[in-house]
Every structure is written in structure tokens, then in C-alpha cells.
């Protein structure tokens, strides 16, 4: 039976009949009347070991997730990104629209020159009717004609002068018969650099005007037969002989005179615009008095002078004149010298000196030979397959009509 407090309120049940026996155990079996706030954390006190482990674990987990996201992003960027196009002109090319615009602007000034000896490309350089072309269709030719837009209606032309060393010739048409002539402007080829983009415009017989694109693949000096030919432009923009080589602004930087061959490799050679500019006054003179339908008698380079009979370029080593071809029966060939044309790529003799004159470039060889007379015996220092030796060459007089 429950007991009642004197006030009438029932007394709570207890495990102990005697209240005095309950006091020592109050702390563990009775809930405190009010919750106690945890003691504030001291920042200087490290967290408990268990909390430190949790913090380290989740920190490592977060770093691993970030690293995984970065790798995934890199893989996506590498595999899914669209390839970038090279900027026009980055590899020497021109945008198609620019090429087409240059062709439309320049084509009217590019002509086809015909004669009894064949045909070649030419281009107008004066509004008076002067045209620069390849000498092979002009020298000693008959029935000289020029085609503009209609191959069935060529215009009669007359031969002017030729330059044997450069391989160029001049012809003239009457402005009254060819109204609206479109001369092409010449550039300062001294500003030309390797890898510059260029275009070659050709007009071959039986075909319409055509265009090829490429770059300047090399700049150097060359000579044929020991004649002063000066600098040449090498290019993979191949075309017809006499074709103008044009830069990206539409200016003529050279005239093609030699097509790719086993000697020159996959490049064509062009006479630089500076040389053309210098020669134009000479090409405009010595006009023949014979009828245009008869044999033309253009001016030719005078015979005579010392002749060694080689075609050379600068040696790949950078020093010396590498023989490309030793003219058959010429002084160099008779002395046993060989050119690349006979030995194949990697061969050919390199001339390092003429007497005491050191030869570094083809121009040095030209100047050294020019100081001698036909009949002189000169000692050459030659390198062949890594071996150097001396050889005596008897210079001859330049044959008539020889470059």
C-alpha cells in the first residue's frame, strides 16, 4: 500500500525503502533536472584523437575527388575538343579567296608567246607593249605571236633583246592592236624571304591560264657556264618558262626560267625581280629591222671572255661552289671535274679556290674566272667525297651563244 506524504501528494516510488540508502546512488540512476551545456572548446587544445582521424579522412576524400575531376576534365579537353585550324599563311599558303582575287587581277597581264620554236608564258611590263618572256621561243625564231584572251586570234609581235645569262627575252606588241594592256608591277626582290607565299601564273599552249601556289623554298646564287647570273629564287610553285612569280600583294618577285629536274630536285628556279628590272631597258633595245614574219635577230651576249664551263650553286656546307653540271667538252669537264647531274644527289665536286682566291659562293667563282684570259691555266682547289685535291684547268674563250 502506497504511503502518502503529509501534504496528501503521493510519494514517488523508490527502490529503497529507506530514503537514506538512496542518496549515494542518486547520480547514476536519476536524470538531472536541467541539461548541462558542454564545456567550451579551447582552440589551443587539439581535438580528440577520434575527431582528428575523421577530419583527416574526409580531407583526403575531398582531395581525391578534386584530383579525379581535374583528370576527367583534362581527358575531355584532349579527346572532345575540336581541332584548331592553322591561321592562313602559317605554312606559307594563302586563303583561297585571296588566291582567287589575285588571279582575277593579274591574269589579264599574263600572255602566251608563240613562235616557230614553240611557246612560253610571258607577262606585260610596259603599257607601250613590252613583254618579258623566255628566250628559247624568241632567239632565232620566226612567226612570233602573242595570245591574250583568244588563242584563235593571236597578235603579231616583234622580237627585242635577249639576255643569255638570265634566259630572258623581250618582245613587243603594238598598243593600238592590243588596247587595255595590263602591265604587272615588279617588287623589290631584296625583301623576299624563305617561306614567303608565292603564286606562279602560266599560260601554256592548248590550255587556259593556270595558277599554282607555293612558297619561296630557297634563295641563293647560280651561274651557268661561268656567266654572271646572280641570285636565283627557288620555289615549289612550279609553272611554265617565262611565268611571273607573284607575292601575296600581287607584285612580281621573279620569272620562272628552269623547271624541276633531277639536278634542281622538286623546285623551279626564277630570275629575281631586281634582275628583271635592271634588264628591261636592255630587253627593249636592239629591235630587229627584219619583217616580223621573217627571222628575228635579237641582241645576244657577246662571245669571248674566260670560260670554265660549269653550272654551280652554293655548297650545302655553306662554303664553296658545288658543280651542278660540267658542260660536256668544256674546260672543267676536260680536266675531270664532275657535277651532280653526272654523279647523282650527294655527289659533285665543290670548288673551294681558284689560284689564291677563296671561293665561298658562285659569285666568287664568277669574279675569279673573270680576272683571267682565255688560254690561262688556273689551279683549282676541289673537294670530292670529303677529300681535297688540286686540279689544273685551261680556260677557253666563251663560245658564241653560250651562257
Short mmCIF file of C-alpha atoms in Angstrom, two decimals:
data_model
loop_
_atom_site.label_atom_id
_atom_site.label_comp_id
_atom_site.label_asym_id
_atom_site.label_seq_id
_atom_site.Cartn_x
_atom_site.Cartn_y
_atom_site.Cartn_z
CA UNK A 1 0.00 0.00 0.00
CA UNK A 2 1.33 3.37 -1.11
CA UNK A 3 2.07 5.84 1.59
CA UNK A 4 1.06 9.43 1.36
CA UNK A 5 3.01 12.47 2.15
CA UNK A 6 1.58 14.52 4.93
CA UNK A 7 0.57 17.06 2.29
CA UNK A 8 -1.52 14.43 0.56
CA UNK A 9 0.76 14.10 -2.53
CA UNK A 10 1.76 10.50 -3.19
CA UNK A 11 5.42 9.89 -2.58
CA UNK A 12 7.35 8.67 -5.61
CA UNK A 13 8.20 5.02 -5.72
CA UNK A 14 11.70 4.10 -4.78
CA UNK A 15 13.92 1.05 -4.97
CA UNK A 16 14.91 1.73 -1.47
CA UNK A 17 12.54 1.69 1.39
CA UNK A 18 14.92 3.78 3.38
CA UNK A 19 15.49 7.20 1.70
CA UNK A 20 18.85 7.42 3.40
CA UNK A 21 20.07 4.41 1.40
CA UNK A 22 19.17 6.10 -1.87
CA UNK A 23 21.43 9.16 -1.58
CA UNK A 24 24.76 7.54 -2.52
CA UNK A 25 23.31 6.35 -5.88
CA UNK A 26 21.39 9.39 -6.99
CA UNK A 27 23.99 10.45 -9.60
CA UNK A 28 23.64 7.40 -11.88
CA UNK A 29 20.01 6.49 -11.88
CA UNK A 30 18.27 9.85 -11.72
CA UNK A 31 18.07 12.20 -14.69
CA UNK A 32 19.23 15.68 -13.90
CA UNK A 33 16.51 18.25 -13.79
CA UNK A 34 18.25 20.56 -16.39
CA UNK A 35 20.69 19.57 -19.20
CA UNK A 36 24.26 20.78 -18.79
CA UNK A 37 25.95 22.73 -21.69
CA UNK A 38 29.19 21.16 -22.89
CA UNK A 39 32.34 22.91 -21.86
CA UNK A 40 33.53 25.41 -24.45
CA UNK A 41 36.34 24.07 -26.75
CA UNK A 42 39.72 25.59 -26.28
CA UNK A 43 41.27 26.34 -29.73
CA UNK A 44 44.67 25.63 -28.34
CA UNK A 45 43.62 22.18 -27.34
CA UNK A 46 43.83 19.54 -30.10
CA UNK A 47 40.59 17.72 -30.83
CA UNK A 48 40.21 14.25 -29.51
CA UNK A 49 42.01 11.51 -31.42
CA UNK A 50 38.78 10.18 -32.89
CA UNK A 51 37.82 13.59 -34.30
CA UNK A 52 41.29 14.08 -35.79
CA UNK A 53 41.01 10.80 -37.68
CA UNK A 54 37.62 11.82 -39.09
CA UNK A 55 38.90 15.21 -40.22
CA UNK A 56 41.91 13.63 -41.96
CA UNK A 57 39.74 11.02 -43.65
CA UNK A 58 37.27 13.49 -45.11
CA UNK A 59 40.06 15.86 -46.15
CA UNK A 60 41.76 13.10 -48.13
CA UNK A 61 38.44 12.12 -49.64
CA UNK A 62 37.82 15.69 -50.85
CA UNK A 63 41.31 15.98 -52.35
CA UNK A 64 40.87 12.69 -54.20
CA UNK A 65 37.59 13.90 -55.64
CA UNK A 66 39.17 17.14 -56.85
CA UNK A 67 42.06 15.27 -58.47
CA UNK A 68 39.66 12.93 -60.23
CA UNK A 69 37.65 15.86 -61.57
CA UNK A 70 40.81 17.53 -62.90
CA UNK A 71 41.89 14.35 -64.70
CA UNK A 72 38.45 13.87 -66.17
CA UNK A 73 38.43 17.46 -67.38
CA UNK A 74 41.83 17.07 -69.00
CA UNK A 75 40.76 13.90 -70.77
CA UNK A 76 37.61 15.57 -72.03
CA UNK A 77 39.57 18.57 -73.24
CA UNK A 78 42.03 16.34 -75.09
CA UNK A 79 39.54 13.97 -76.69
CA UNK A 80 36.49 16.11 -77.27
CA UNK A 81 37.95 19.49 -78.20
CA UNK A 82 37.64 20.44 -81.86
CA UNK A 83 41.00 20.68 -83.72
CA UNK A 84 42.22 24.22 -84.29
CA UNK A 85 42.83 25.41 -87.81
CA UNK A 86 46.17 26.95 -88.60
CA UNK A 87 45.94 30.63 -89.38
CA UNK A 88 46.07 31.37 -93.12
CA UNK A 89 49.64 31.85 -94.23
CA UNK A 90 51.08 29.99 -91.22
CA UNK A 91 52.65 27.41 -93.53
CA UNK A 92 53.29 29.70 -96.45
CA UNK A 93 49.84 29.34 -98.02
CA UNK A 94 47.22 31.96 -98.85
CA UNK A 95 43.48 31.89 -98.17
CA UNK A 96 41.56 30.57 -101.17
CA UNK A 97 39.67 33.84 -101.53
CA UNK A 98 42.89 35.83 -101.66
CA UNK A 99 44.40 33.48 -104.27
CA UNK A 100 41.31 33.80 -106.45
CA UNK A 101 41.34 37.61 -106.16
CA UNK A 102 45.00 37.78 -107.19
CA UNK A 103 44.35 35.51 -110.17
CA UNK A 104 41.47 37.67 -111.41
CA UNK A 105 43.51 40.85 -111.05
CA UNK A 106 46.73 39.58 -112.63
CA UNK A 107 45.59 37.12 -115.32
CA UNK A 108 44.91 39.81 -117.99
CA UNK A 109 48.60 40.76 -117.91
CA UNK A 110 49.80 37.17 -118.42
CA UNK A 111 50.19 36.11 -122.07
CA UNK A 112 51.24 33.20 -124.22
CA UNK A 113 54.17 33.76 -126.58
CA UNK A 114 54.30 31.58 -129.70
CA UNK A 115 56.92 31.18 -132.38
CA UNK A 116 58.35 28.68 -134.82
CA UNK A 117 60.35 27.27 -131.87
CA UNK A 118 57.43 26.58 -129.56
CA UNK A 119 55.62 28.54 -126.87
CA UNK A 120 56.23 30.02 -123.43
CA UNK A 121 54.49 32.23 -120.93
CA UNK A 122 55.16 35.96 -120.78
CA UNK A 123 53.79 39.00 -118.98
CA UNK A 124 53.31 42.66 -119.82
CA UNK A 125 55.72 45.07 -118.12
CA UNK A 126 55.03 48.31 -120.05
CA UNK A 127 51.87 49.87 -121.40
CA UNK A 128 53.90 50.52 -124.54
CA UNK A 129 53.61 46.80 -125.31
CA UNK A 130 56.85 45.39 -123.86
CA UNK A 131 56.55 41.78 -122.70
CA UNK A 132 59.12 39.70 -120.80
CA UNK A 133 59.31 36.01 -121.70
CA UNK A 134 61.67 33.05 -122.10
CA UNK A 135 64.45 33.49 -124.67
CA UNK A 136 64.06 29.95 -126.08
CA UNK A 137 60.99 30.95 -128.06
CA UNK A 138 62.41 34.28 -129.19
CA UNK A 139 66.03 33.82 -130.23
CA UNK A 140 66.33 32.93 -133.94
CA UNK A 141 62.56 32.42 -134.12
CA UNK A 142 60.08 33.20 -136.90
CA UNK A 143 56.36 33.97 -136.85
CA UNK A 144 56.40 35.49 -133.39
CA UNK A 145 52.90 35.93 -131.91
CA UNK A 146 51.28 36.76 -128.58
CA UNK A 147 47.98 35.37 -127.28
CA UNK A 148 45.93 37.36 -124.80
CA UNK A 149 42.42 36.02 -124.21
CA UNK A 150 41.58 34.35 -127.51
CA UNK A 151 44.02 31.63 -128.67
CA UNK A 152 42.37 31.68 -132.09
CA UNK A 153 43.28 35.34 -132.61
CA UNK A 154 46.94 35.89 -131.68
CA UNK A 155 48.59 39.29 -132.10
CA UNK A 156 51.70 39.67 -134.24
CA UNK A 157 54.78 40.60 -132.20
CA UNK A 158 58.39 41.54 -132.85
CA UNK A 159 61.47 40.33 -131.04
CA UNK A 160 63.54 42.70 -128.95
CA UNK A 161 66.69 41.87 -127.00
CA UNK A 162 67.61 38.71 -125.11
CA UNK A 163 69.88 38.14 -122.13
CA UNK A 164 71.75 34.83 -122.34
CA UNK A 165 72.79 34.73 -118.71
CA UNK A 166 69.30 35.12 -117.25
CA UNK A 167 67.47 33.28 -120.03
CA UNK A 168 65.02 36.14 -120.56
CA UNK A 169 63.91 37.94 -123.70
CA UNK A 170 61.77 40.90 -124.63
CA UNK A 171 59.05 41.10 -127.28
CA UNK A 172 56.75 43.93 -128.25
CA UNK A 173 53.15 44.23 -129.42
CA UNK A 174 51.51 47.34 -130.78
CA UNK A 175 49.32 49.09 -128.19
CA UNK A 176 46.94 50.10 -130.97
CA UNK A 177 46.29 46.41 -131.70
CA UNK A 178 46.08 45.46 -128.04
CA UNK A 179 44.13 48.15 -126.19
CA UNK A 180 43.78 47.87 -122.46
CA UNK A 181 47.19 46.38 -121.72
CA UNK A 182 47.58 45.39 -118.05
CA UNK A 183 51.25 45.67 -117.01
CA UNK A 184 52.29 43.75 -113.89
CA UNK A 185 54.32 45.64 -111.29
CA UNK A 186 57.70 44.39 -110.11
CA UNK A 187 58.59 44.05 -106.43
CA UNK A 188 61.85 44.70 -104.64
CA UNK A 189 63.05 41.11 -104.52
CA UNK A 190 65.62 42.07 -101.91
CA UNK A 191 62.79 41.92 -99.38
CA UNK A 192 61.99 38.30 -100.31
CA UNK A 193 62.44 35.71 -97.55
CA UNK A 194 62.44 31.94 -97.43
CA UNK A 195 58.92 30.56 -96.73
CA UNK A 196 57.17 33.62 -98.19
CA UNK A 197 53.99 32.55 -100.04
CA UNK A 198 54.13 32.92 -103.84
CA UNK A 199 52.00 32.20 -106.90
CA UNK A 200 53.06 31.24 -110.43
CA UNK A 201 50.75 32.21 -113.32
CA UNK A 202 51.24 30.23 -116.53
CA UNK A 203 49.63 30.30 -119.99
CA UNK A 204 50.58 27.14 -121.86
CA UNK A 205 49.66 26.36 -125.45
CA UNK A 206 46.38 24.49 -125.66
CA UNK A 207 45.42 25.43 -122.11
CA UNK A 208 43.87 28.40 -120.39
CA UNK A 209 45.75 30.46 -117.85
CA UNK A 210 46.58 28.49 -114.71
CA UNK A 211 47.90 29.21 -111.24
CA UNK A 212 50.00 27.22 -108.79
CA UNK A 213 50.72 28.15 -105.18
CA UNK A 214 53.75 27.51 -103.02
CA UNK A 215 56.50 29.17 -101.07
CA UNK A 216 59.99 30.51 -101.58
CA UNK A 217 61.98 27.40 -100.74
CA UNK A 218 65.42 28.95 -101.09
CA UNK A 219 67.47 31.98 -102.08
CA UNK A 220 70.98 31.78 -103.49
CA UNK A 221 73.34 32.39 -106.35
CA UNK A 222 73.83 30.44 -109.52
CA UNK A 223 75.82 30.59 -112.70
CA UNK A 224 75.70 28.75 -115.97
CA UNK A 225 78.87 28.33 -117.98
CA UNK A 226 80.67 30.80 -115.75
CA UNK A 227 78.46 33.73 -116.81
CA UNK A 228 77.25 36.19 -114.22
CA UNK A 229 73.69 35.14 -113.45
CA UNK A 230 73.48 36.46 -109.93
CA UNK A 231 70.86 35.47 -107.41
CA UNK A 232 68.10 32.98 -108.06
CA UNK A 233 64.81 32.24 -106.33
CA UNK A 234 63.92 28.62 -105.61
CA UNK A 235 60.24 27.73 -105.31
CA UNK A 236 57.84 24.79 -105.32
CA UNK A 237 55.24 26.95 -107.13
CA UNK A 238 56.14 25.43 -110.48
CA UNK A 239 54.92 26.68 -113.83
CA UNK A 240 55.79 27.39 -117.45
CA UNK A 241 59.04 29.05 -118.51
CA UNK A 242 58.59 32.81 -118.53
CA UNK A 243 55.77 32.66 -115.96
CA UNK A 244 55.70 35.51 -113.42
CA UNK A 245 56.21 34.52 -109.77
CA UNK A 246 53.99 36.77 -107.65
CA UNK A 247 53.93 37.53 -103.94
CA UNK A 248 50.92 37.88 -101.64
CA UNK A 249 50.43 41.54 -102.57
CA UNK A 250 50.34 40.88 -106.32
CA UNK A 251 53.84 42.10 -107.18
CA UNK A 252 56.16 40.09 -109.43
CA UNK A 253 59.12 38.80 -107.43
CA UNK A 254 60.65 36.63 -110.17
CA UNK A 255 60.34 34.96 -113.58
CA UNK A 256 60.49 31.17 -113.89
CA UNK A 257 63.30 30.03 -116.17
CA UNK A 258 64.03 26.46 -115.11
CA UNK A 259 61.59 23.66 -114.36
CA UNK A 260 62.15 20.98 -111.69
CA UNK A 261 64.72 18.37 -112.77
CA UNK A 262 67.00 15.72 -111.34
CA UNK A 263 69.52 18.50 -110.81
CA UNK A 264 67.29 21.02 -109.07
CA UNK A 265 65.05 18.49 -107.30
CA UNK A 266 61.39 19.35 -106.76
CA UNK A 267 61.93 23.07 -107.13
CA UNK A 268 61.82 25.53 -110.00
CA UNK A 269 64.28 28.40 -110.41
CA UNK A 270 63.32 32.00 -111.09
CA UNK A 271 65.24 35.15 -112.01
CA UNK A 272 64.66 37.71 -109.22
CA UNK A 273 62.61 40.82 -109.94
CA UNK A 274 65.58 43.08 -109.25
CA UNK A 275 67.46 41.45 -112.12
CA UNK A 276 64.42 41.74 -114.39
CA UNK A 277 64.05 45.41 -113.53
CA UNK A 278 67.67 46.03 -114.43
CA UNK A 279 67.39 44.11 -117.71
CA UNK A 280 64.17 45.65 -119.05
CA UNK A 281 65.89 48.64 -120.70
CA UNK A 282 68.30 46.23 -122.43
CA UNK A 283 65.49 43.90 -123.46
CA UNK A 284 63.65 46.85 -125.02
CA UNK A 285 66.61 47.71 -127.29
CA UNK A 286 68.16 46.05 -130.34
CA UNK A 287 64.81 45.67 -132.08
CA UNK A 288 65.27 43.88 -135.41
CA UNK A 289 64.70 45.67 -138.69
CA UNK A 290 63.63 42.48 -140.48
CA UNK A 291 59.90 41.86 -141.01
CA UNK A 292 58.19 40.29 -138.02
CA UNK A 293 57.33 37.23 -140.12
CA UNK A 294 60.99 36.69 -141.02
CA UNK A 295 63.93 35.59 -138.90
CA UNK A 296 64.30 37.77 -135.85
CA UNK A 297 67.79 38.90 -134.86
CA UNK A 298 67.61 39.78 -131.18
CA UNK A 299 70.66 41.05 -129.37
CA UNK A 300 72.82 38.37 -127.82
CA UNK A 301 75.50 38.38 -125.19
CA UNK A 302 78.90 38.95 -126.78
CA UNK A 303 81.22 35.98 -127.15
CA UNK A 304 84.69 35.94 -125.69
CA UNK A 305 85.97 36.21 -122.16
CA UNK A 306 87.28 33.41 -119.97
CA UNK A 307 85.05 30.34 -119.86
CA UNK A 308 85.20 27.45 -117.39
CA UNK A 309 82.09 25.56 -118.45
CA UNK A 310 80.22 24.75 -115.23
CA UNK A 311 76.84 25.37 -113.67
CA UNK A 312 77.20 25.85 -109.92
CA UNK A 313 75.25 26.60 -106.75
CA UNK A 314 76.35 27.35 -103.21
CA UNK A 315 77.58 24.19 -101.49
CA UNK A 316 75.22 22.72 -98.83
CA UNK A 317 78.06 23.23 -96.34
CA UNK A 318 77.76 26.97 -96.94
CA UNK A 319 81.25 27.38 -98.38
CA UNK A 320 82.30 26.67 -101.93
CA UNK A 321 80.69 26.41 -105.38
CA UNK A 322 79.09 22.99 -105.90
CA UNK A 323 79.16 21.92 -109.56
CA UNK A 324 75.68 21.01 -110.73
CA UNK A 325 76.78 20.26 -114.27
CA UNK A 326 80.11 20.29 -116.09
CA UNK A 327 79.46 21.20 -119.73
CA UNK A 328 80.46 18.30 -121.96
CA UNK A 329 83.68 19.16 -123.77
CA UNK A 330 84.15 22.28 -121.64
CA UNK A 331 87.34 23.16 -119.72
CA UNK A 332 86.13 21.78 -116.36
CA UNK A 333 84.89 18.51 -117.85
CA UNK A 334 88.13 18.03 -119.79
CA UNK A 335 90.04 18.47 -116.52
CA UNK A 336 87.99 15.64 -114.97
CA UNK A 337 85.61 17.66 -112.81
CA UNK A 338 82.15 16.18 -112.19
CA UNK A 339 78.76 17.65 -111.42
CA UNK A 340 75.69 16.42 -109.55
CA UNK A 341 73.99 15.75 -112.89
CA UNK A 342 76.55 13.03 -113.60
CA UNK A 343 77.12 11.61 -110.13
CA UNK A 344 73.60 11.89 -108.68
CA UNK A 345 72.41 13.52 -105.42
CA UNK A 346 75.12 13.78 -102.80
CA UNK A 347 77.89 13.84 -105.41
CA UNK A 348 79.50 16.57 -107.45
CA UNK A 349 82.76 18.43 -106.96
CA UNK A 350 82.96 21.59 -104.89
CA UNK A 351 85.36 24.35 -105.99
CA UNK A 352 86.95 25.95 -102.91
CA UNK A 353 89.59 28.18 -104.52
CA UNK A 354 90.86 29.48 -107.88
CA UNK A 355 94.58 30.11 -107.56
CA UNK A 356 94.79 32.20 -104.35
CA UNK A 357 91.19 33.43 -104.48
CA UNK A 358 89.00 31.66 -101.96
CA UNK A 359 85.59 30.60 -103.30
CA UNK A 360 82.67 30.80 -100.90
CA UNK A 361 79.79 31.39 -103.34
CA UNK A 362 79.10 31.06 -107.08
CA UNK A 363 79.62 34.82 -107.41
CA UNK A 364 83.15 34.38 -106.06
CA UNK A 365 83.85 31.83 -108.81
CA UNK A 366 82.48 34.16 -111.48
CA UNK A 367 84.66 37.02 -110.31
CA UNK A 368 87.76 34.83 -110.04
CA UNK A 369 87.35 33.43 -113.57
CA UNK A 370 86.70 36.92 -114.96
CA UNK A 371 90.14 38.07 -113.82
CA UNK A 372 91.76 35.62 -116.27
CA UNK A 373 92.01 35.37 -120.04
CA UNK A 374 91.15 32.52 -122.42
CA UNK A 375 94.13 30.15 -122.55
CA UNK A 376 95.17 30.75 -118.94
CA UNK A 377 95.83 27.63 -116.87
CA UNK A 378 94.38 28.06 -113.39
CA UNK A 379 94.80 25.82 -110.36
CA UNK A 380 91.56 24.90 -108.57
CA UNK A 381 91.24 23.58 -105.03
CA UNK A 382 88.47 20.97 -105.25
CA UNK A 383 86.69 18.83 -102.68
CA UNK A 384 85.22 15.44 -103.65
CA UNK A 385 83.68 12.98 -101.18
CA UNK A 386 85.45 14.69 -98.29
CA UNK A 387 88.88 14.65 -99.96
CA UNK A 388 90.62 17.79 -101.22
CA UNK A 389 92.96 17.99 -104.19
CA UNK A 390 94.25 20.44 -106.79
CA UNK A 391 93.46 20.29 -110.49
CA UNK A 392 94.66 22.48 -113.36
CA UNK A 393 92.03 23.81 -115.78
CA UNK A 394 92.78 25.53 -119.08
CA UNK A 395 90.23 28.30 -119.60
CA UNK A 396 88.75 28.82 -123.04
CA UNK A 397 87.03 31.68 -124.85
CA UNK A 398 83.31 31.66 -124.40
CA UNK A 399 81.64 30.03 -127.39
CA UNK A 400 79.25 32.22 -129.37
CA UNK A 401 75.73 31.96 -127.94
CA UNK A 402 76.93 30.15 -124.84
CA UNK A 403 75.58 31.42 -121.50
#
